[in-house]
Coordinates of C-alpha atoms in Angstrom, one line a residue:
X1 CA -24.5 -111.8 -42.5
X2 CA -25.8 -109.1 -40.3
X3 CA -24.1 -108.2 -37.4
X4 CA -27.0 -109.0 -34.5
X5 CA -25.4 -107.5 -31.6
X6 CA -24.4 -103.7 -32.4
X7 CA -24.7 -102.0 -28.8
X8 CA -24.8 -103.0 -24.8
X9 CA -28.0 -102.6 -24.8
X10 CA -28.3 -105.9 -27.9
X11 CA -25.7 -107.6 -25.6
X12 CA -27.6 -107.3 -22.6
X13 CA -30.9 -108.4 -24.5
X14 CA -29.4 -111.8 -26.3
X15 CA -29.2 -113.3 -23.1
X16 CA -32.7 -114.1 -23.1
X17 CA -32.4 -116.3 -26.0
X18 CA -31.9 -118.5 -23.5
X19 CA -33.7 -120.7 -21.2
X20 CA -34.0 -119.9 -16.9
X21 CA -33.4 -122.3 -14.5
X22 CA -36.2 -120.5 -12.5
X23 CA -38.6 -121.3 -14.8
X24 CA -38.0 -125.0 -14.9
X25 CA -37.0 -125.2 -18.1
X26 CA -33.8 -127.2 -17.8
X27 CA -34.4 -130.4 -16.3
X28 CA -31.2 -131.8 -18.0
X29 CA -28.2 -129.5 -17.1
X30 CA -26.3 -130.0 -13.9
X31 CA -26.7 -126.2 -13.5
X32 CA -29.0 -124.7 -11.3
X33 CA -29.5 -120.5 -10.4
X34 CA -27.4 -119.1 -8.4
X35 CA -28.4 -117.4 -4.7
X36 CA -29.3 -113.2 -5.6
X37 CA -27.1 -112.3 -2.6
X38 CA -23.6 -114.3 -4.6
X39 CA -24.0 -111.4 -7.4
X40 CA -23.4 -108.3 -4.7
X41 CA -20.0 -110.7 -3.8
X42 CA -19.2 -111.3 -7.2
X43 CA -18.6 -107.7 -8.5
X44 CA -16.2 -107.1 -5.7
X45 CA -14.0 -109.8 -6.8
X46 CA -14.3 -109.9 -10.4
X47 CA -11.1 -108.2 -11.7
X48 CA -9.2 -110.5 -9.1
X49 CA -6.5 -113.2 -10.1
X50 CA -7.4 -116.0 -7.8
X51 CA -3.7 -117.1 -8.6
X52 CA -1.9 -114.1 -7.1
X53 CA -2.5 -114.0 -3.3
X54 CA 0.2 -111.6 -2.5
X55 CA -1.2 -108.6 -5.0
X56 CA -4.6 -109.6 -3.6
X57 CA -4.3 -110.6 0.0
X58 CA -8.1 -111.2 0.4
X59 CA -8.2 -114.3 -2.2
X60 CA -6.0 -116.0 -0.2
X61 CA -8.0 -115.9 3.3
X62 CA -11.0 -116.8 1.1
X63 CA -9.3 -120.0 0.1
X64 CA -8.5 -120.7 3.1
X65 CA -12.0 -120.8 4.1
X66 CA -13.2 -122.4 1.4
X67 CA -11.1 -125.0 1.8
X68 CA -11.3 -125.4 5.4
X69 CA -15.4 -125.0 5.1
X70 CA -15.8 -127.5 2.6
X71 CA -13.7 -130.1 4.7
X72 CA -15.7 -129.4 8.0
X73 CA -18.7 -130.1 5.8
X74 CA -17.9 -133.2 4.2
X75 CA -15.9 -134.7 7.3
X76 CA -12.2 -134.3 6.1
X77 CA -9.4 -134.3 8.2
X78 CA -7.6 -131.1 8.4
X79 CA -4.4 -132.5 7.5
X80 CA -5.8 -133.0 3.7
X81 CA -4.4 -130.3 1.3
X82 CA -7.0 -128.4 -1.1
X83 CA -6.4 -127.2 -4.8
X84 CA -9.0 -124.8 -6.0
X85 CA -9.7 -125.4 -9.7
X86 CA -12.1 -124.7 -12.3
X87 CA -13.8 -127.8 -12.2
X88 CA -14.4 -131.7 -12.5
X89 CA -12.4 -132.1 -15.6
X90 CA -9.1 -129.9 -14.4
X91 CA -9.4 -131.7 -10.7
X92 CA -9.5 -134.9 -12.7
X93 CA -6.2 -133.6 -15.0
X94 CA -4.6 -132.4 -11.9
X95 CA -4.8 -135.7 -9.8
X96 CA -3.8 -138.1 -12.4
X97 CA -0.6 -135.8 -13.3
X98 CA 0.2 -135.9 -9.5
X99 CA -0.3 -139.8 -9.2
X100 CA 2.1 -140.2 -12.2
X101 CA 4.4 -137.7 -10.5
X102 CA 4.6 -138.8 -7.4
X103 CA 4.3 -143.1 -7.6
X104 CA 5.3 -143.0 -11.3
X105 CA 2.5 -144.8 -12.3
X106 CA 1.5 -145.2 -16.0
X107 CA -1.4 -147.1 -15.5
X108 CA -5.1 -145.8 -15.2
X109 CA -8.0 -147.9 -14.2
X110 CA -11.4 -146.5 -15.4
X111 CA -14.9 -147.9 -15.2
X112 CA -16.5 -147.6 -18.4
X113 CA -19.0 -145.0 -17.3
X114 CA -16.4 -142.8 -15.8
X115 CA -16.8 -139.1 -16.8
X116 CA -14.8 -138.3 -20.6
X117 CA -12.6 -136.2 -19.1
X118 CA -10.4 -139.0 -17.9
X119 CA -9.7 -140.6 -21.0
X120 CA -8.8 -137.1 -21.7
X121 CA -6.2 -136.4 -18.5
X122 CA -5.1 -140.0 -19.6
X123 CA -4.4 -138.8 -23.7
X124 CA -2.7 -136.0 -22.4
X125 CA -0.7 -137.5 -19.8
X126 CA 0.3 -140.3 -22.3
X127 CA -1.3 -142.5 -20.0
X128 CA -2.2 -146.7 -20.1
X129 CA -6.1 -146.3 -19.6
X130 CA -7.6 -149.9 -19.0
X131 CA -11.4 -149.6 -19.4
X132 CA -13.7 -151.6 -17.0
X133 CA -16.9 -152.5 -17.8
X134 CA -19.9 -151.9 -16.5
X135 CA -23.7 -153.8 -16.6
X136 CA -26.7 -152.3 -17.7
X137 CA -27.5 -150.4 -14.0
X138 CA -24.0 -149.1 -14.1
X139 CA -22.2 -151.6 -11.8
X140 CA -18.4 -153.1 -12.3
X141 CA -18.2 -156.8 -11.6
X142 CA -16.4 -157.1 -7.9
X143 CA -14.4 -160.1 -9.6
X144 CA -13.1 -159.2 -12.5
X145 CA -11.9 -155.4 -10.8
X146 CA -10.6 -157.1 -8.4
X147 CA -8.3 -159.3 -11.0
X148 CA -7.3 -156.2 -12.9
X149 CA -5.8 -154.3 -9.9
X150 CA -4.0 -157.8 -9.0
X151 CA -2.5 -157.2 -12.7
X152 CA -1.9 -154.0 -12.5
X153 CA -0.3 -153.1 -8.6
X154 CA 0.6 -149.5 -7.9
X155 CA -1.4 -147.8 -10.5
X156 CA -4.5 -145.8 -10.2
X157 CA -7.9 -146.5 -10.1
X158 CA -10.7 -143.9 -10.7
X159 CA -14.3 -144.5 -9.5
X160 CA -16.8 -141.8 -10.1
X161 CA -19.7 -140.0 -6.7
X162 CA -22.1 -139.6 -9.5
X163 CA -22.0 -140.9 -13.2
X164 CA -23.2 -138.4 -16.1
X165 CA -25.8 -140.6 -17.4
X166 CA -27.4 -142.9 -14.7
X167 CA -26.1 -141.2 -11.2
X168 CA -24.3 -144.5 -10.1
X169 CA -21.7 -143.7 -7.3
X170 CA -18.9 -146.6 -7.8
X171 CA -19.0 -149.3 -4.8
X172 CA -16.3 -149.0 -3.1
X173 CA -16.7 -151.5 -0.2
X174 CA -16.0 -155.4 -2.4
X175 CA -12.9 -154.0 -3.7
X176 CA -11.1 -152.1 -0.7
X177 CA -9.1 -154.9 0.7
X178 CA -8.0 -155.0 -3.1
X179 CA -7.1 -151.4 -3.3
X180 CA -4.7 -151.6 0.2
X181 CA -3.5 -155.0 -0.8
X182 CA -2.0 -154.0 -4.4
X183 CA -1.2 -150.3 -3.3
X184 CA -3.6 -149.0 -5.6
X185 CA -4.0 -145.2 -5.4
X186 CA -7.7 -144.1 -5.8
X187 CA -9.1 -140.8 -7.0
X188 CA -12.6 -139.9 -6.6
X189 CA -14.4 -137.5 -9.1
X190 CA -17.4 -136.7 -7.1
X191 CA -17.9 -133.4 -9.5
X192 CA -21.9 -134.5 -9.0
X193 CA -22.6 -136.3 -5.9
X194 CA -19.6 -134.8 -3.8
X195 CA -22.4 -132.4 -2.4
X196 CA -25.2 -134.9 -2.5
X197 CA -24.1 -138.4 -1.9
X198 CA -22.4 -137.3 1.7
X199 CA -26.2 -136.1 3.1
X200 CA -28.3 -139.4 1.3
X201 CA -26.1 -141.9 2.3
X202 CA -23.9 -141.0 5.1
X203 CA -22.8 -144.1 5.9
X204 CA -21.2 -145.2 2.3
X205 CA -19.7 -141.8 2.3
X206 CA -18.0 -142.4 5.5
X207 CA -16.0 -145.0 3.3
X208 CA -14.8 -142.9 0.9
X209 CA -13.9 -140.3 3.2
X210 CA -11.9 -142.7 5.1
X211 CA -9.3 -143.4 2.2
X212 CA -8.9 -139.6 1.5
X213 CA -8.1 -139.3 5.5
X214 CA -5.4 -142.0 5.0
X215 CA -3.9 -140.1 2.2
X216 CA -4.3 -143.2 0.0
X217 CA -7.4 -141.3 -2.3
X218 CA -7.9 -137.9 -3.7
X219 CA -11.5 -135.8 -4.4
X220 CA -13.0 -133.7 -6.1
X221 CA -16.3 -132.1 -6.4
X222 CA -18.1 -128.7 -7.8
X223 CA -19.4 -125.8 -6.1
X224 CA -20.8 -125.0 -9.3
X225 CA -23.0 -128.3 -9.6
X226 CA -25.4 -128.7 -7.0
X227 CA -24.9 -126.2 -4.1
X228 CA -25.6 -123.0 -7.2
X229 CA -22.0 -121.2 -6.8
X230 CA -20.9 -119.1 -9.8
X231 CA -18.9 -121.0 -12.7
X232 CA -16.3 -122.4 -13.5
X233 CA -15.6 -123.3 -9.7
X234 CA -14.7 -126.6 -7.8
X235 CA -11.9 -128.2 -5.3
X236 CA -9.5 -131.3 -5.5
X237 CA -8.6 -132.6 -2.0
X238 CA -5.7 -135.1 -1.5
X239 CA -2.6 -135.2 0.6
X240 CA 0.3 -132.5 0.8
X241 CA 2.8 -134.5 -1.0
X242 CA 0.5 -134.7 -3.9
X243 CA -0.1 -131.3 -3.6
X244 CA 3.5 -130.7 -4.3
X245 CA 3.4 -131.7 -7.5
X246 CA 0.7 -129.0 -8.5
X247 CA 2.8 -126.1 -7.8
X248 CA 4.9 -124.1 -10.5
X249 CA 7.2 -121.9 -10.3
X250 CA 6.4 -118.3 -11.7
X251 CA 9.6 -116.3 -10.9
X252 CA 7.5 -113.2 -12.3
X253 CA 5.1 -113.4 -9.6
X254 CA 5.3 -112.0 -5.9
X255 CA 4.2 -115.7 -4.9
X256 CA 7.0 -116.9 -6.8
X257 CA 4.8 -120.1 -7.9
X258 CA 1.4 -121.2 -9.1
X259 CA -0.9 -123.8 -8.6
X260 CA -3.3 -125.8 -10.8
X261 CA -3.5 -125.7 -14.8
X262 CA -4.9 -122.1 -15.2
X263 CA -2.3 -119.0 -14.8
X264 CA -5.0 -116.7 -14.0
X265 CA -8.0 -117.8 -12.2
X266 CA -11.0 -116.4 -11.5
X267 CA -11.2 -114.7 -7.5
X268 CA -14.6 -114.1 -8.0
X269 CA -15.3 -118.4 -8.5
X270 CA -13.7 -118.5 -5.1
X271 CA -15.5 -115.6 -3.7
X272 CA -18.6 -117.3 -4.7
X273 CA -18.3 -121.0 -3.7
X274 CA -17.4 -119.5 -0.3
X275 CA -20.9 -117.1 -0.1
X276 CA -22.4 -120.3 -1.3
X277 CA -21.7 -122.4 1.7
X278 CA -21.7 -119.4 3.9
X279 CA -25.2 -118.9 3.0
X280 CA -26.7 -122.4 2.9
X281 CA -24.3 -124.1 5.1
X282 CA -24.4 -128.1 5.7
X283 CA -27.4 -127.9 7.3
X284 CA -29.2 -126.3 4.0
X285 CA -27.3 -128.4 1.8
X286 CA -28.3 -131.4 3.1
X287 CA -32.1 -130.5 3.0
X288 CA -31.7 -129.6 -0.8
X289 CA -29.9 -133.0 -1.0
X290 CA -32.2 -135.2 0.6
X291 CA -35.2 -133.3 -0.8
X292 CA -33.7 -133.1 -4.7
X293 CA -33.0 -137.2 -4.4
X294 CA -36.3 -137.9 -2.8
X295 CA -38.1 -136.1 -6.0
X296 CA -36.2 -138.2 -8.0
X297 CA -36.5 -141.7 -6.8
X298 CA -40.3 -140.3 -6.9
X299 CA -40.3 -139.5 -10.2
X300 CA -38.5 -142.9 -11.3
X301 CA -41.7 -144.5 -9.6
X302 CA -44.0 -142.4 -10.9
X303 CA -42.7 -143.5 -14.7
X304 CA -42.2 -147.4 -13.8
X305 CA -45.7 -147.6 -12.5
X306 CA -46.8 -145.9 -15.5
X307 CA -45.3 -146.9 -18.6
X308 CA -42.7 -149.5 -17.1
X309 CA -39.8 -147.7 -18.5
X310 CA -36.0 -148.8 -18.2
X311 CA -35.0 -146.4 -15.1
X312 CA -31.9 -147.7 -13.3
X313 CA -31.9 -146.7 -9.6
X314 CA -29.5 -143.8 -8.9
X315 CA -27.3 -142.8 -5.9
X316 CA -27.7 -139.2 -6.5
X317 CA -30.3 -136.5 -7.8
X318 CA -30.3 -138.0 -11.3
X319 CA -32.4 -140.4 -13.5
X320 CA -31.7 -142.0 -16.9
X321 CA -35.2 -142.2 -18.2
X322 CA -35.0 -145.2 -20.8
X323 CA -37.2 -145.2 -24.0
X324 CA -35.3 -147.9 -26.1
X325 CA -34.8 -147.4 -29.4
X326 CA -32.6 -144.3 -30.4
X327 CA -34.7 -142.7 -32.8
X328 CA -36.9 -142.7 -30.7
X329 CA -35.3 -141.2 -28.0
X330 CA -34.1 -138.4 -30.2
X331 CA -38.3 -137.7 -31.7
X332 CA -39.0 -137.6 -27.8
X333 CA -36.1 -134.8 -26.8
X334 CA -37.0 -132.8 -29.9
X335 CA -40.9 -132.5 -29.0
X336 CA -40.1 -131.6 -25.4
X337 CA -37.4 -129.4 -26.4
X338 CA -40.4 -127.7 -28.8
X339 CA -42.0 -127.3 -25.3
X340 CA -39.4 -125.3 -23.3
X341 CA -38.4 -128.8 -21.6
X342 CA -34.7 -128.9 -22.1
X343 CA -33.7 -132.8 -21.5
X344 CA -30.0 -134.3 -22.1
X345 CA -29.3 -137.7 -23.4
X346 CA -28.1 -141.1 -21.7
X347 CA -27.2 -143.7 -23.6
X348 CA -27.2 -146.7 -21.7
X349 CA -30.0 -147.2 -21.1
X350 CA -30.7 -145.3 -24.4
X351 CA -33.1 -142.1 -23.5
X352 CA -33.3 -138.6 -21.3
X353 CA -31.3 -137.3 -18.7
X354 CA -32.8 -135.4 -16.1
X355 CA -30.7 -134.0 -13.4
X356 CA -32.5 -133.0 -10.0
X357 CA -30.7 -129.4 -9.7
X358 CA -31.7 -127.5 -6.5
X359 CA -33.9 -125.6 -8.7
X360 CA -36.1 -128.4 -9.9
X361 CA -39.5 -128.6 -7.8
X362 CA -42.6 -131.2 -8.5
X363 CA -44.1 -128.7 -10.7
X364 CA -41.5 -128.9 -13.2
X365 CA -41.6 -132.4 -13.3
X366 CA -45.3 -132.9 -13.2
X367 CA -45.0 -130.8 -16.7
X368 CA -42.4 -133.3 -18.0
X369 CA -44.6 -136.4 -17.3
X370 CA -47.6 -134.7 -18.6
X371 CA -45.6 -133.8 -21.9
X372 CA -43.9 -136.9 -21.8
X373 CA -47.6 -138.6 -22.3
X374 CA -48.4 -136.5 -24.4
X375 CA -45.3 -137.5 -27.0
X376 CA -46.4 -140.9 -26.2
X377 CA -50.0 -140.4 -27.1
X378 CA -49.1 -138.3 -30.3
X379 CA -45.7 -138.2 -31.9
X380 CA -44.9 -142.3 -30.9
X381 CA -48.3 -143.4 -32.9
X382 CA -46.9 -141.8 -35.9
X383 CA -43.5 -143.7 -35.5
X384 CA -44.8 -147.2 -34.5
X385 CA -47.5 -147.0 -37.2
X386 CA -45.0 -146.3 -40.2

């Protein structure tokens, strides 16, 4: 085979093999471009060991301000303790490890539709995972949750600000008299909607951010999802004595200890996130909130009225466009692939994921409905007439 990439200059060229956010091209990705001023504060932080604040002094006021700008923004007390990490699926890791730490607890609840990565922490924890499931718009019964933390007291219970495939942020209101009665402990993975759901629905949020307050929930969300910091970059918030549980020691070090899964970490992530906020602040994150969720209930109506299509009604930027049968589903990503439209999958309802990423404007999706016709018209004739 012939070696493609033989210089810097064939290194710096393969990179437009792929597609641009700018562009519109991915619809489907929960990544979106990242503000031109974040590069000029990336290259002064890029050889920097986010886990080693004594050598470099400088990481550890940024995480300070990360952590204390994120809480201001999303309304959490001060006395909540903040774990930089590299992103939903290490948050999620690092939360269940310090729930089975600290309360000794064996036992994770999951809805079905929670994100893989906890039946992942749960393998590697050798955790009890007791799946809940979920109907066709992505909701848990209120009865039979509320039986199953009655059976299973003291143990934890995951609900997700933002499901992969449908954008469904887990109700938490029918089942919080449950969840103080049986002493459940709660983590939130808000990886998606921890910097959307707060702006479009306030008062929900409000709800969620009460039981972190209390210290009876944790949270976590992304930097690198929808506000555009660099990757791999995100926070887990919970309560000091959990905290505890996420340090190390590393006799080796200055610090004497580390936190989190990673030994070295990335200053620049950091670095990043904070430029990010520092840039937009709430104000402009909530306008690319409201406006991204706007284009997307708009879009689900747009397709109902149309063709009548299985769309379930999400609580964040995010729609799970149904087109039943699963061949079908995988003819209609391939043609718009073939078009520079780069869709994801969902599965229930079967179809296309597209994800309303800061970068995403009307345009983009006026090409996907057109296209999306188009396949109708065209490529669906072929398959219904066989």
């Amino acid at each position: 085979m012939e070696k493609k990439i033989k210089s810097i200059d064939d290194l710096m060229s393969i990179a437009d093999l792929d597609p641009r956010h700018q562009t519109g091209e991915i619809i489907g990705s929960m990544t979106t471009s990242i503000h031109p001023r974040v590069f000029d504060i990336i290259a002064k932080f890029i050889e920097k060991n986010q886990n080693d604040h004594v050598l470099f002094p400088s990481l550890s006021v940024i995480e300070e301000e990360l952590i204390s700008e994120t809480k201001r923004i999303l309304g959490l007390s001060e006395d909540i303790s903040g774990v930089i990490t590299s992103g939903g699926t290490e948050s999620n890791i690092l939360a269940l490890y310090a729930f089975k730490k600290t309360f000794s607890s064996r036992t994770v609840i999951s809805l079905e539709s929670a994100h893989q990565s906890i039946s992942k922490a749960a393998a590697l924890l050798e955790l009890n995972i007791v799946k809940v499931k979920t109907n066709d718009d992505g909701y848990y019964n209120p009865d039979e949750l509320q039986g199953i933390l009655a059976r299973y007291p003291n143990s934890v219970l995951v609900l997700t600000m933002g499901t992969t495939e449908i954008g469904r942020v887990d109700p938490i209101t029918p089942i919080i008299d449950s969840i103080r009665k049986y002493h459940i402990h709660v983590h939130i993975d808000g990886a998606m909607g921890g910097f959307t759901y707060p702006f479009t629905n306030p008062k929900e949020f409000s709800k969620y951010v009460e039981l972190v307050n209390e210290g009876l929930a944790s949270f976590s969300t992304d930097y690198h999802k929808f506000p555009g910091a660099p990757i791999p970059s995100s926070v887990l918030f919970l309560s000091s004595m959990l905290e505890d549980k996420l340090k190390w020691n590393s006799h080796y070090m200055p610090a004497g200890y580390q936190k989190g899964l990673l030994g070295t970490r990335p200053g620049y992530s950091a670095a990043g996130a904070l430029a990010t906020l520092l840039l937009k602040g709430r104000d402009g994150l909530a306008y690319s909130a409201i406006r991204s969720y706007n284009l997307a209930l708009e879009t689900m109506n747009t397709l109902q009225s149309k063709w009548n299509l299985s769309i379930p009604r999400p609580d964040v930027p995010l729609l799970c466009v149904g087109l039943g049968e699963r061949e079908l589903v995988s003819k209609a990503w391939s043609f718009l692939w073939s078009y520079g439209i780069k869709t994801y999958f969902c599965s229930k309802p079967p179809g296309l994921r597209i994800v309303f990423m800061p970068h995403i404007k009307k345009k983009h999706i006026d090409r996907f409905i057109d296209k999306l016709l188009e396949f109708f018209e065209q490529g669906s004739r072929e398959y219904h007439e066989r």
